[in-house]
Amino acid sequence: MAPMDFQLTEQQELIRKEVAALARSFSLDYWLEKDRKAEYPWDWVKKFAQAGWLGMLIPEEYGGSGLGVTEATLMLHEICAAGAGTTGASPIHFYLFPPLPVMKHGAEALKRTYLPRIATGEITMSFGVTEPNAGTDTSRIQTKAELRGGRYVVNGRKVWNTNARQATHMLLLARTAPRDAAKPFAGMTLFFTEFDRSKITVREIEKLGRAAVDSNEIFIDGLEVPEADVVGQPGRGFYHLLDSLNPERIFTGIEAVGIGRAALERGVQYAKERVVFDRPIGQNQAIAHPLALAWAKLESAELMCLKAAWLFDHGKPCGAEANTAKLLAAEAGFEACDVALQTHGGYGYAKEFYVERLWREVRLYKIAPVSQQMVLNYLSEHVLGLPKSY
Amino acid sequence: MKILVAIKQVPDTATQVKVGADPRLIDTAGITWIVSPYDEFAVEEALRIKEKRGQGEVVAVSLGPERVKEALRSCLAMGCDRALHLNDAAWNGADTLATARALAAVIKQEQPQLVLCGRQAIDDDMGAVTAQLAELLGWPCASWIMEEAVDAEGTTVRAARQVEGGLEVFDLPLPAVLAAQKGLNEPRYPTLKGIMGAKKKEIRDVKAADLGLGAEPSQLSVVGLEALPPRPPGRIIQGDVPTAVKELVRALREDAKAI
């Protein structure tokens, strides 16, 4: 019988401790200011780059550390639990899952060109898959790449392109053959290429949270991509991309858990310190129980994230677990932030108590990278075997 | 140049320490342990000396139970080359003198040219080991140092220590013992590569017998620990400002006798 072991290795414990120490050297006021001024946290990213954290998943022969999704999950948890929120996590997680298709399917030359520069943080990435007219139905993307004399010429539009204001490079999915109803996911090609601003127009989308890290609509007009920047096989791009989608669900799930923990820490502290009617408010069960329940739900969601990460790192299928992790984590993270805000009463609504920023940020995870409803569709169809509804 | 750094594992600064079931000890349940912050300055300075000279070895040493290995592993992740763990029941409850004796014995074996420590550990704040160690070794010692510079030949060190309103500068022949004060440097965070490399570095267990020492009863015995009495509640003076100020001045003068 295979051993069942919840014990982290000594190295994983050290990763957890040191990421926490580094992340907590940035104060909650730092994040509040970044959010208020909508400033990209460059000094934060540089600190993580200098200490080598960005290259965590990149193999050692390409300048990284060759660790697994489990270690990256532990890192993102500590980043978010430190109060950095989505504002701090997003700039880091873009070094984790977008390079995965390059690592797994990219040609040797492509890997040599890009992976070492990703590991050092020299490259800043954007992820270009979603389109305004396709949404989760990725097979209907309309961005086209046509091969002309050894170069692809790309035209189209992408939406929810994170980091496009800073990006030097982009992972881009485009149709290289028309959609065939019999094989809708074939005929798309994945590129890892330079973000050429002379051919791409960026329009920022103002949003509920994470003002410091931009989300955008981008318009691509005649972007030229060398053939060498194709990731894997032309026409198989969607399938190559799938390898990064489960880690993306795990990473976003654990971020929601971490944000929930940061909010809960604030809420619990406030419940201990705030005295009304001659007692700390945390002595009232109406305050204590929701906090306790939020903790319990965060624990179980974290376990699910780590199980999915373990499955992925052991090369086992993890679609059901990664989706479930994201579903439960988004609920648990939101609930923890909401309870923490409620515990603060009126002050919860004030920026200087820090929870409102986390509350706004954590709401994202019920929508992205895939909505709760689409996760339930996935589970209904692929786990329970129920007929597809759409 | 070989440098030895003596470190202590202490409860995290955020820990609310409680007196244990045995009132001479603290309750260690649920405590997060860290390397004492002053000792981190010492580790950082040792690594900088090695980096500046382009060669050398930095050895971290600590005395304590099995959990102390975690603290030593953190030092290895920062960049120390190897670690020695003085790990023996003979040292249970060791006071500063017994600790200094054990360290002196291991230093005689290792023969470093320089020993660095923190100016004190942040748990019991005794700040005695450095001086005791230097005395046992017969080496010069400078504590609360804010700056240091080892000469090119590695025969002397110029150290500046913090005194009221300024710095006092010494030249010490090596080998010597230096104790770091806050401000000496800004300790680095371990890199991911450092953490991964730490796994492959050696932490060697050292027993009292390896140093030719036996069990030594502590000369300093802890009688008991007492929590601080709770702070009495504050007083809010009500009323309009002129009256309240008068009452405040009266209370400071007559009740508190502060003015």
XYZ file of C-alpha atoms in Angstrom:
649
model
C 0.000 0.000 0.000
C 1.262 3.429 -0.913
C 2.148 5.613 2.072
C -0.137 8.503 2.921
C 1.951 11.311 4.274
C 0.863 14.825 5.150
C 4.292 15.765 6.448
C 6.136 18.454 4.507
C 9.807 17.769 3.841
C 12.414 19.793 5.706
C 13.093 21.679 2.466
C 9.399 22.450 1.951
C 9.170 23.724 5.534
C 12.160 25.967 4.922
C 10.633 27.275 1.676
C 7.473 28.086 3.563
C 9.307 29.840 6.373
C 11.623 31.870 4.168
C 8.916 32.959 1.706
C 6.817 34.046 4.680
C 9.733 36.054 6.088
C 10.425 37.745 2.753
C 6.743 38.403 2.028
C 6.130 39.824 5.494
C 8.959 42.314 5.043
C 6.411 44.178 2.852
C 3.823 45.800 5.085
C 0.061 45.939 4.661
C 0.494 49.691 4.180
C 2.795 49.004 1.230
C 0.005 47.032 -0.467
C -2.608 49.607 0.432
C -0.501 52.291 -1.222
C 0.149 50.209 -4.345
C -3.582 49.626 -4.626
C -4.433 53.282 -4.082
C -1.877 54.525 -6.610
C -2.398 51.613 -9.043
C 1.390 51.118 -9.113
C 2.943 47.839 -10.227
C 4.906 46.354 -7.275
C 8.278 46.275 -9.015
C 10.351 46.330 -5.824
C 8.398 43.277 -4.641
C 8.979 41.376 -7.888
C 12.675 42.303 -7.840
C 13.128 40.950 -4.319
C 11.574 37.648 -5.352
C 13.655 37.577 -8.527
C 16.908 38.247 -6.634
C 16.241 35.422 -4.207
C 15.566 33.041 -7.103
C 11.888 32.363 -6.365
C 10.671 33.160 -9.873
C 12.559 30.245 -11.393
C 11.082 27.718 -9.009
C 9.475 25.504 -11.671
C 12.062 26.035 -14.414
C 14.427 23.043 -14.716
C 17.917 23.498 -13.298
C 19.570 23.178 -16.716
C 17.697 26.343 -17.759
C 18.675 28.333 -14.706
C 15.777 27.488 -12.426
C 15.363 25.222 -9.432
C 13.291 22.437 -10.967
C 10.873 22.174 -8.070
C 7.245 21.095 -8.327
C 3.781 22.582 -8.272
C 3.594 21.578 -4.581
C 6.461 23.897 -3.646
C 5.004 26.695 -5.778
C 1.669 26.165 -4.023
C 3.354 26.534 -0.637
C 5.058 29.720 -1.834
C 1.839 31.341 -3.089
C 0.070 30.427 0.137
C 2.683 32.238 2.211
C 2.684 35.237 -0.133
C -1.065 35.650 0.238
C -1.186 34.775 3.947
C 1.327 37.604 4.473
C -1.318 40.037 3.248
C 0.107 40.650 -0.241
C -3.184 39.506 -1.735
C -3.795 39.119 -5.443
C -1.734 42.285 -5.929
C 1.353 40.451 -4.712
C 0.506 36.976 -5.988
C -0.325 37.753 -9.611
C 3.078 39.209 -10.557
C 4.689 36.046 -9.134
C 2.310 33.407 -10.466
C 2.878 34.628 -14.008
C 6.354 33.136 -13.677
C 4.865 29.808 -12.679
C 2.177 28.547 -15.026
C 2.595 30.351 -18.389
C 6.080 28.818 -18.912
C 4.776 25.272 -18.306
C 3.775 24.558 -21.935
C 7.165 25.889 -23.039
C 8.924 23.597 -20.567
C 6.886 20.559 -21.543
C 6.362 20.995 -25.293
C 8.793 23.691 -26.450
C 11.663 22.939 -28.817
C 15.150 22.976 -27.281
C 16.013 26.296 -28.969
C 12.838 27.940 -27.648
C 13.603 26.726 -24.127
C 17.197 27.973 -24.338
C 15.998 31.352 -25.602
C 13.360 32.058 -23.010
C 13.489 29.894 -19.878
C 16.721 31.303 -18.350
C 15.390 34.842 -18.796
C 12.095 33.870 -17.164
C 13.970 32.328 -14.208
C 15.824 35.586 -13.531
C 12.759 37.766 -13.954
C 14.198 39.554 -16.983
C 11.078 38.569 -18.943
C 7.683 39.812 -17.764
C 4.837 37.793 -19.162
C 1.292 38.245 -20.207
C -1.158 35.447 -20.915
C -3.263 35.851 -24.067
C -5.950 33.223 -24.424
C -9.379 34.639 -23.555
C -11.319 36.553 -26.206
C -14.394 38.773 -25.948
C -16.423 36.582 -28.311
C -15.363 33.187 -26.984
C -15.028 33.280 -23.169
C -14.693 29.771 -21.766
C -15.539 28.309 -25.190
C -11.908 28.539 -26.227
C -12.441 26.704 -29.518
C -14.241 29.790 -30.846
C -11.341 32.196 -30.544
C -11.053 34.419 -33.596
C -7.485 35.647 -33.352
C -5.757 34.294 -36.447
C -2.124 33.557 -37.224
C -1.215 33.098 -40.861
C 2.100 31.709 -42.006
C 3.694 34.003 -44.585
C 7.266 33.389 -45.669
C 8.588 31.832 -42.501
C 6.733 34.179 -40.140
C 3.290 34.089 -38.639
C 1.238 37.250 -38.940
C -1.285 37.589 -36.108
C -4.491 39.655 -36.090
C -7.211 39.702 -33.478
C -8.291 40.714 -30.006
C -7.743 39.327 -26.534
C -9.409 40.317 -23.300
C -8.425 40.025 -19.605
C -4.835 40.169 -20.618
C -3.112 40.594 -17.284
C 0.204 42.441 -17.080
C 0.026 43.802 -20.658
C 1.232 47.226 -19.490
C 4.500 45.696 -18.248
C 4.819 42.588 -20.402
C 7.924 42.003 -22.490
C 6.537 38.672 -23.728
C 3.242 36.906 -24.175
C 1.925 33.380 -24.320
C -0.575 33.649 -27.158
C -3.145 31.255 -28.566
C -4.358 31.826 -32.134
C -6.211 29.911 -34.822
C -3.961 28.647 -37.578
C -6.765 26.603 -39.197
C -10.519 27.245 -39.294
C -12.692 25.667 -36.587
C -13.802 22.171 -37.518
C -16.966 21.163 -35.626
C -15.763 17.544 -35.543
C -12.446 18.547 -33.917
C -13.085 21.998 -32.470
C -9.914 22.119 -30.353
C -7.536 21.288 -33.201
C -6.154 23.983 -35.476
C -5.025 26.374 -32.751
C -1.344 27.192 -32.245
C 0.449 28.400 -29.148
C 3.195 31.034 -29.351
C 5.643 32.408 -26.831
C 6.762 35.649 -28.313
C 7.799 39.231 -27.759
C 5.141 41.737 -26.824
C 5.679 44.083 -29.766
C 3.989 47.335 -28.797
C 4.201 48.701 -32.337
C 1.665 46.022 -33.351
C -0.366 45.673 -30.146
C -2.675 48.294 -28.644
C -3.422 47.930 -24.949
C -6.594 49.264 -23.341
C -6.750 48.884 -19.578
C -9.937 47.686 -17.891
C -10.726 49.397 -14.597
C -11.833 46.825 -12.085
C -13.023 46.024 -8.551
C -9.660 45.071 -7.083
C -5.942 44.631 -7.797
C -5.591 48.076 -9.337
C -1.798 47.752 -9.151
C -1.712 44.846 -11.594
C -3.429 45.752 -14.831
C -5.966 43.744 -16.784
C -6.506 44.740 -20.369
C -8.122 44.316 -23.687
C -5.488 44.075 -26.384
C -5.800 44.619 -30.115
C -3.276 42.785 -32.253
C -2.729 44.226 -35.701
C -0.220 42.475 -37.929
C 2.023 41.137 -35.121
C 4.867 39.181 -36.719
C 5.950 36.045 -34.903
C 8.968 34.006 -36.010
C 8.263 30.328 -36.558
C 10.816 29.593 -33.857
C 8.386 31.061 -31.291
C 5.777 28.335 -31.862
C 5.385 26.254 -28.720
C 5.224 22.549 -29.573
C 3.377 21.514 -32.709
C 1.424 23.945 -34.854
C -2.294 23.197 -34.589
C -1.890 21.454 -31.190
C -1.705 24.630 -29.143
C -4.863 24.083 -27.157
C -3.693 20.655 -26.018
C -0.310 22.059 -24.999
C -2.052 24.768 -23.048
C -4.063 22.226 -21.073
C -0.923 21.279 -19.169
C -0.828 24.692 -17.559
C -4.534 24.956 -16.767
C -4.623 22.516 -13.847
C -1.657 24.197 -12.112
C -3.360 27.532 -12.750
C -6.443 26.295 -10.899
C -4.305 24.995 -8.044
C -2.337 28.256 -7.817
C -5.383 30.503 -7.897
C -7.104 28.208 -5.376
C -4.243 28.435 -2.884
C -4.088 32.202 -3.372
C -7.727 32.453 -2.300
C -6.916 30.314 0.763
C -3.916 32.496 1.628
C -5.902 35.714 1.251
C -8.589 34.212 3.473
C -5.945 33.456 6.077
C -4.585 37.005 5.994
C -8.100 38.398 6.476
C -8.910 35.876 9.186
C -5.729 36.822 11.061
C -6.879 40.457 11.064
C -10.424 39.497 12.032
C -9.345 37.285 14.913
C -6.930 39.887 16.219
C -9.658 42.509 16.115
C -12.094 40.160 17.878
C -9.563 39.745 20.696
C -8.779 43.430 21.072
C -12.064 45.196 20.470
C -13.916 45.575 23.757
C -17.632 46.384 23.679
C -20.003 45.874 26.621
C -16.956 45.184 28.824
C -15.781 42.100 26.925
C -13.720 41.390 23.836
C -16.216 40.893 21.036
C -14.579 37.538 20.229
C -16.068 36.214 23.457
C -19.472 36.370 21.784
C -20.209 33.178 19.902
C -21.930 35.136 17.135
C -18.477 36.564 16.416
C -16.353 33.516 17.295
C -18.222 30.782 15.436
C -18.128 32.344 11.959
C -14.377 32.907 12.420
C -13.904 29.301 13.537
C -15.964 27.998 10.629
C -13.989 30.122 8.185
C -10.781 28.616 9.566
C -12.124 25.079 9.160
C -13.118 25.734 5.550
C -9.727 27.256 4.736
C -8.022 24.176 6.161
C -10.052 21.797 4.021
C -9.616 23.899 0.877
C -5.860 24.027 1.470
C -5.752 20.242 1.763
C -7.570 19.929 -1.562
C -5.090 22.300 -3.242
C -2.156 20.311 -1.879
C -3.694 17.006 -2.938
C -4.183 18.293 -6.482
C -0.603 19.609 -6.486
C 0.699 16.246 -5.264
C -1.212 14.424 -8.024
C 0.159 16.806 -10.659
C 3.732 16.422 -9.407
C 3.366 12.636 -9.511
C 2.187 12.747 -13.114
C -1.320 11.599 -12.244
C -4.557 13.016 -13.655
C -5.731 15.884 -11.452
C -8.518 17.640 -13.404
C -11.254 16.815 -10.906
C -9.073 17.667 -7.910
C -7.644 20.897 -9.357
C -11.123 22.118 -10.284
C -12.515 21.117 -6.895
C -9.627 22.841 -5.133
C -10.322 26.094 -6.978
C -14.093 25.793 -6.311
C -13.755 25.188 -2.567
C -10.881 27.620 -2.110
C -12.704 30.483 -3.832
C -15.702 29.937 -1.520
C -13.603 29.501 1.623
C -11.356 32.479 0.828
C -14.290 34.760 0.131
C -16.148 33.626 3.232
C -13.090 34.224 5.429
C -12.650 37.743 4.051
C -16.335 38.482 4.436
C -16.441 37.214 8.023
C -13.282 39.162 8.866
C -14.814 42.310 7.412
C -18.067 41.742 9.308
C -16.134 41.199 12.547
C -14.644 44.683 12.140
C -18.113 46.218 11.968
C -17.989 49.695 10.473
C -14.190 49.693 10.514
C -14.206 46.750 8.140
C -15.376 49.179 5.495
C -12.430 51.481 6.148
C -9.289 51.045 4.055
C -6.947 51.504 7.009
C -8.097 48.204 8.541
C -6.784 46.381 5.438
C -9.532 43.773 5.126
C -11.608 45.617 2.529
C -8.786 45.360 -0.040
C -8.546 41.601 0.550
C -12.340 41.312 0.315
C -12.343 43.056 -3.072
C -9.426 41.005 -4.355
C -10.652 37.603 -3.233
C -13.922 38.037 -5.121
C -11.957 37.443 -8.323
C -11.408 33.771 -7.573
C -15.097 32.894 -7.916
C -14.776 34.076 -11.520
C -11.202 33.442 -12.586
C -9.483 31.547 -14.026
C -12.752 29.677 -14.532
C -16.129 30.440 -12.983
C -17.543 28.347 -10.157
C -20.384 27.403 -12.493
C -18.042 26.069 -15.171
C -16.236 24.031 -12.514
C -19.567 22.487 -11.522
C -20.256 21.763 -15.184
C -16.883 20.050 -15.418
C -17.542 17.943 -12.327
C -21.097 17.103 -13.470
C -19.885 15.910 -16.829
C -16.439 14.441 -16.220
C -16.727 13.087 -12.682
C -20.415 12.248 -12.330
C -20.970 11.286 -15.974
C -24.041 13.480 -16.382
C -24.980 14.671 -19.860
C -23.374 17.919 -20.976
C -25.791 20.848 -20.793
C -24.231 23.161 -23.356
C 39.904 32.556 6.749
C 37.807 30.261 8.865
C 35.016 31.963 10.803
C 32.802 30.337 13.370
C 29.390 31.813 14.164
C 27.681 30.808 17.394
C 23.913 31.108 17.142
C 20.970 30.444 19.448
C 17.488 29.270 18.543
C 14.868 31.395 20.308
C 11.083 31.837 20.231
C 9.850 34.083 17.418
C 9.639 37.736 18.433
C 5.858 37.626 17.909
C 5.424 34.769 20.434
C 3.514 35.521 23.604
C 5.622 33.574 26.056
C 3.814 31.740 28.873
C 5.213 30.197 32.031
C 5.100 26.403 31.759
C 3.745 23.673 34.038
C 7.233 23.612 35.597
C 7.371 27.270 36.694
C 11.110 27.416 36.005
C 10.524 26.894 32.283
C 8.449 28.490 29.560
C 5.638 26.607 27.845
C 7.115 25.668 24.458
C 3.856 24.347 22.949
C 3.019 26.045 19.661
C 6.143 28.220 19.643
C 7.700 29.114 16.290
C 11.483 29.025 16.628
C 13.854 31.359 14.863
C 17.542 32.234 14.815
C 18.018 35.015 17.366
C 18.056 38.264 15.324
C 21.416 39.505 16.675
C 22.913 36.164 15.672
C 21.605 36.713 12.138
C 23.713 39.892 11.987
C 26.686 37.747 12.990
C 25.956 35.163 10.272
C 25.539 37.894 7.665
C 28.816 39.565 8.669
C 30.706 36.266 8.527
C 29.359 35.613 5.024
C 30.337 39.127 3.933
C 33.885 38.691 5.245
C 34.188 35.428 3.321
C 32.742 36.948 0.148
C 35.006 39.972 0.373
C 38.118 37.842 0.816
C 37.019 35.501 -1.945
C 37.800 32.418 0.118
C 37.304 30.923 3.532
C 34.805 28.886 5.460
C 31.885 29.866 7.669
C 30.832 27.312 10.272
C 27.597 27.764 12.248
C 27.459 26.287 15.753
C 24.587 25.954 18.162
C 23.874 24.177 21.422
C 20.430 22.807 22.192
C 17.892 20.066 21.570
C 17.067 18.379 18.253
C 14.874 21.273 17.033
C 17.983 23.485 16.898
C 18.832 21.744 13.600
C 16.112 23.858 11.936
C 17.929 27.035 12.981
C 21.241 25.648 11.751
C 19.590 24.685 8.449
C 18.451 28.320 8.074
C 22.070 29.439 8.545
C 23.175 26.943 5.880
C 20.463 28.312 3.560
C 21.864 31.820 4.109
C 25.244 30.527 2.950
C 27.190 28.998 5.872
C 29.317 26.093 4.646
C 28.602 23.573 7.394
C 27.171 23.364 10.883
C 27.958 21.795 14.237
C 25.166 20.878 16.599
C 26.188 20.505 20.240
C 23.451 18.028 20.979
C 23.769 16.027 24.170
C 21.640 15.437 27.267
C 24.704 16.493 29.260
C 23.908 20.050 28.228
C 20.230 20.033 29.215
C 19.557 23.207 31.147
C 23.082 24.502 30.498
C 23.651 28.001 31.866
C 25.748 30.584 30.049
C 29.020 29.346 31.555
C 28.368 25.702 30.652
C 27.385 26.864 27.149
C 30.535 28.964 26.868
C 32.673 25.988 28.022
C 31.139 23.735 25.386
C 31.618 26.393 22.696
C 35.198 27.041 23.812
C 35.953 23.316 23.541
C 34.544 23.074 20.027
C 36.392 26.250 19.021
C 39.670 24.738 20.220
C 39.014 21.798 17.900
C 37.943 23.892 14.939
C 40.569 26.639 15.370
C 38.791 29.465 13.532
C 40.534 32.835 13.216
C 37.390 34.706 14.152
C 34.293 33.957 16.227
C 31.135 35.990 15.720
C 28.049 35.994 17.956
C 25.022 38.188 18.527
C 25.357 40.704 21.361
C 22.725 38.717 23.299
C 19.962 36.213 22.635
C 16.521 37.774 22.572
C 14.946 35.139 24.840
C 16.732 35.449 28.195
C 18.762 38.547 27.249
C 21.718 37.397 29.362
C 24.389 38.594 26.928
C 27.036 36.713 28.886
C 28.255 33.924 26.613
C 30.433 36.107 24.377
C 32.538 37.486 27.218
C 32.741 34.139 29.003
C 33.790 32.447 25.777
C 36.544 34.995 25.096
C 37.785 34.643 28.667
C 37.905 30.839 28.454
C 39.785 31.043 25.160
C 42.030 33.868 26.319
C 41.050 35.850 23.231
C 40.224 39.552 22.947
C 36.574 40.429 22.645
C 34.570 43.408 21.395
C 30.832 43.495 21.797
C 27.985 45.623 20.426
C 29.976 46.123 17.246
C 28.517 48.250 14.452
C 31.419 47.972 11.998
C 34.324 45.643 11.467
C 37.211 45.317 9.025
C 39.606 42.390 8.957
C 42.995 43.411 7.531
C 44.259 41.916 4.265
C 46.638 39.468 6.008
C 43.889 38.249 8.327
C 45.933 39.044 11.422
C 43.947 41.869 13.008
C 40.438 43.231 12.994
C 39.353 46.819 13.497
C 35.961 46.898 15.232
C 33.767 49.868 16.082
C 31.388 49.421 18.960
C 28.390 51.454 19.871
C 28.781 53.768 22.841
C 26.625 56.640 24.002
C 26.569 59.201 21.218
C 29.223 57.644 19.007
C 31.521 54.799 18.110
C 34.529 53.461 19.968
C 37.106 51.956 17.613
C 39.411 49.065 18.576
C 42.126 47.061 16.901
C 42.120 43.446 18.017
C 44.678 40.794 17.116
C 43.127 37.649 15.674
C 41.850 35.239 16.761
C 39.162 37.249 18.499
C 35.516 37.182 19.477
C 33.101 39.833 18.149
C 29.474 40.312 19.171
C 27.141 41.979 16.687
C 24.823 44.872 17.430
C 21.843 45.854 15.287
C 23.027 48.157 12.523
C 26.100 46.081 11.680
C 24.392 44.981 8.465
C 21.059 43.976 6.954
C 20.859 40.155 6.939
C 20.048 38.593 3.583
C 17.036 36.422 2.915
C 18.083 32.957 1.794
C 17.723 32.384 -1.929
C 15.804 29.392 -3.241
C 19.128 27.972 -4.487
C 20.550 28.480 -1.000
C 17.636 26.592 0.533
C 18.045 23.726 -1.914
C 21.807 23.663 -1.365
C 21.345 23.619 2.428
C 19.907 20.133 2.201
C 23.246 18.805 0.964
C 25.388 20.559 3.583
C 26.544 18.804 6.715
C 25.125 19.336 10.207
C 27.365 17.266 12.463
C 26.201 16.204 15.908
C 28.796 16.846 18.581
C 28.538 15.062 21.939
C 30.079 16.230 25.218
C 32.443 13.229 25.125
C 33.715 14.335 21.685
C 34.940 17.506 23.376
C 36.316 15.719 26.427
C 33.583 17.211 28.592
C 31.237 15.528 31.042
C 27.922 16.579 32.487
C 28.388 19.844 34.299
C 25.846 21.094 36.796
C 24.753 24.640 36.047
C 26.054 27.150 38.549
C 23.165 29.405 37.779
C 19.859 27.831 38.735
C 16.546 29.305 37.760
C 14.305 29.594 40.786
C 11.147 30.542 38.956
C 9.605 32.601 36.198
C 6.837 35.063 36.858
C 4.568 36.728 34.379
C 4.442 40.506 34.584
C 1.487 41.747 36.630
C -1.319 42.924 34.350
C -1.186 46.633 33.617
C -3.654 48.605 35.699
C -6.406 50.167 33.607
C -5.911 53.725 32.351
C -8.088 56.597 33.405
C -10.003 58.843 31.046
C -10.633 62.323 32.399
C -14.047 63.600 31.348
C -15.309 67.140 31.077
C -14.559 70.270 29.064
C -10.934 70.948 28.149
C -10.005 73.625 30.770
C -11.446 71.541 33.632
C -9.986 68.293 32.293
C -6.521 69.838 31.933
C -6.672 71.129 35.525
C -7.661 67.668 36.726
C -4.918 66.073 34.622
C -2.257 68.340 36.104
C -3.584 67.728 39.607
C -3.619 63.932 39.053
C -0.097 63.943 37.624
C 1.171 65.997 40.520
C -0.716 64.522 43.458
C -1.751 60.966 42.485
C 1.050 59.893 40.147
C 3.646 62.278 41.606
C 5.044 62.508 38.085
C 5.448 66.286 38.015
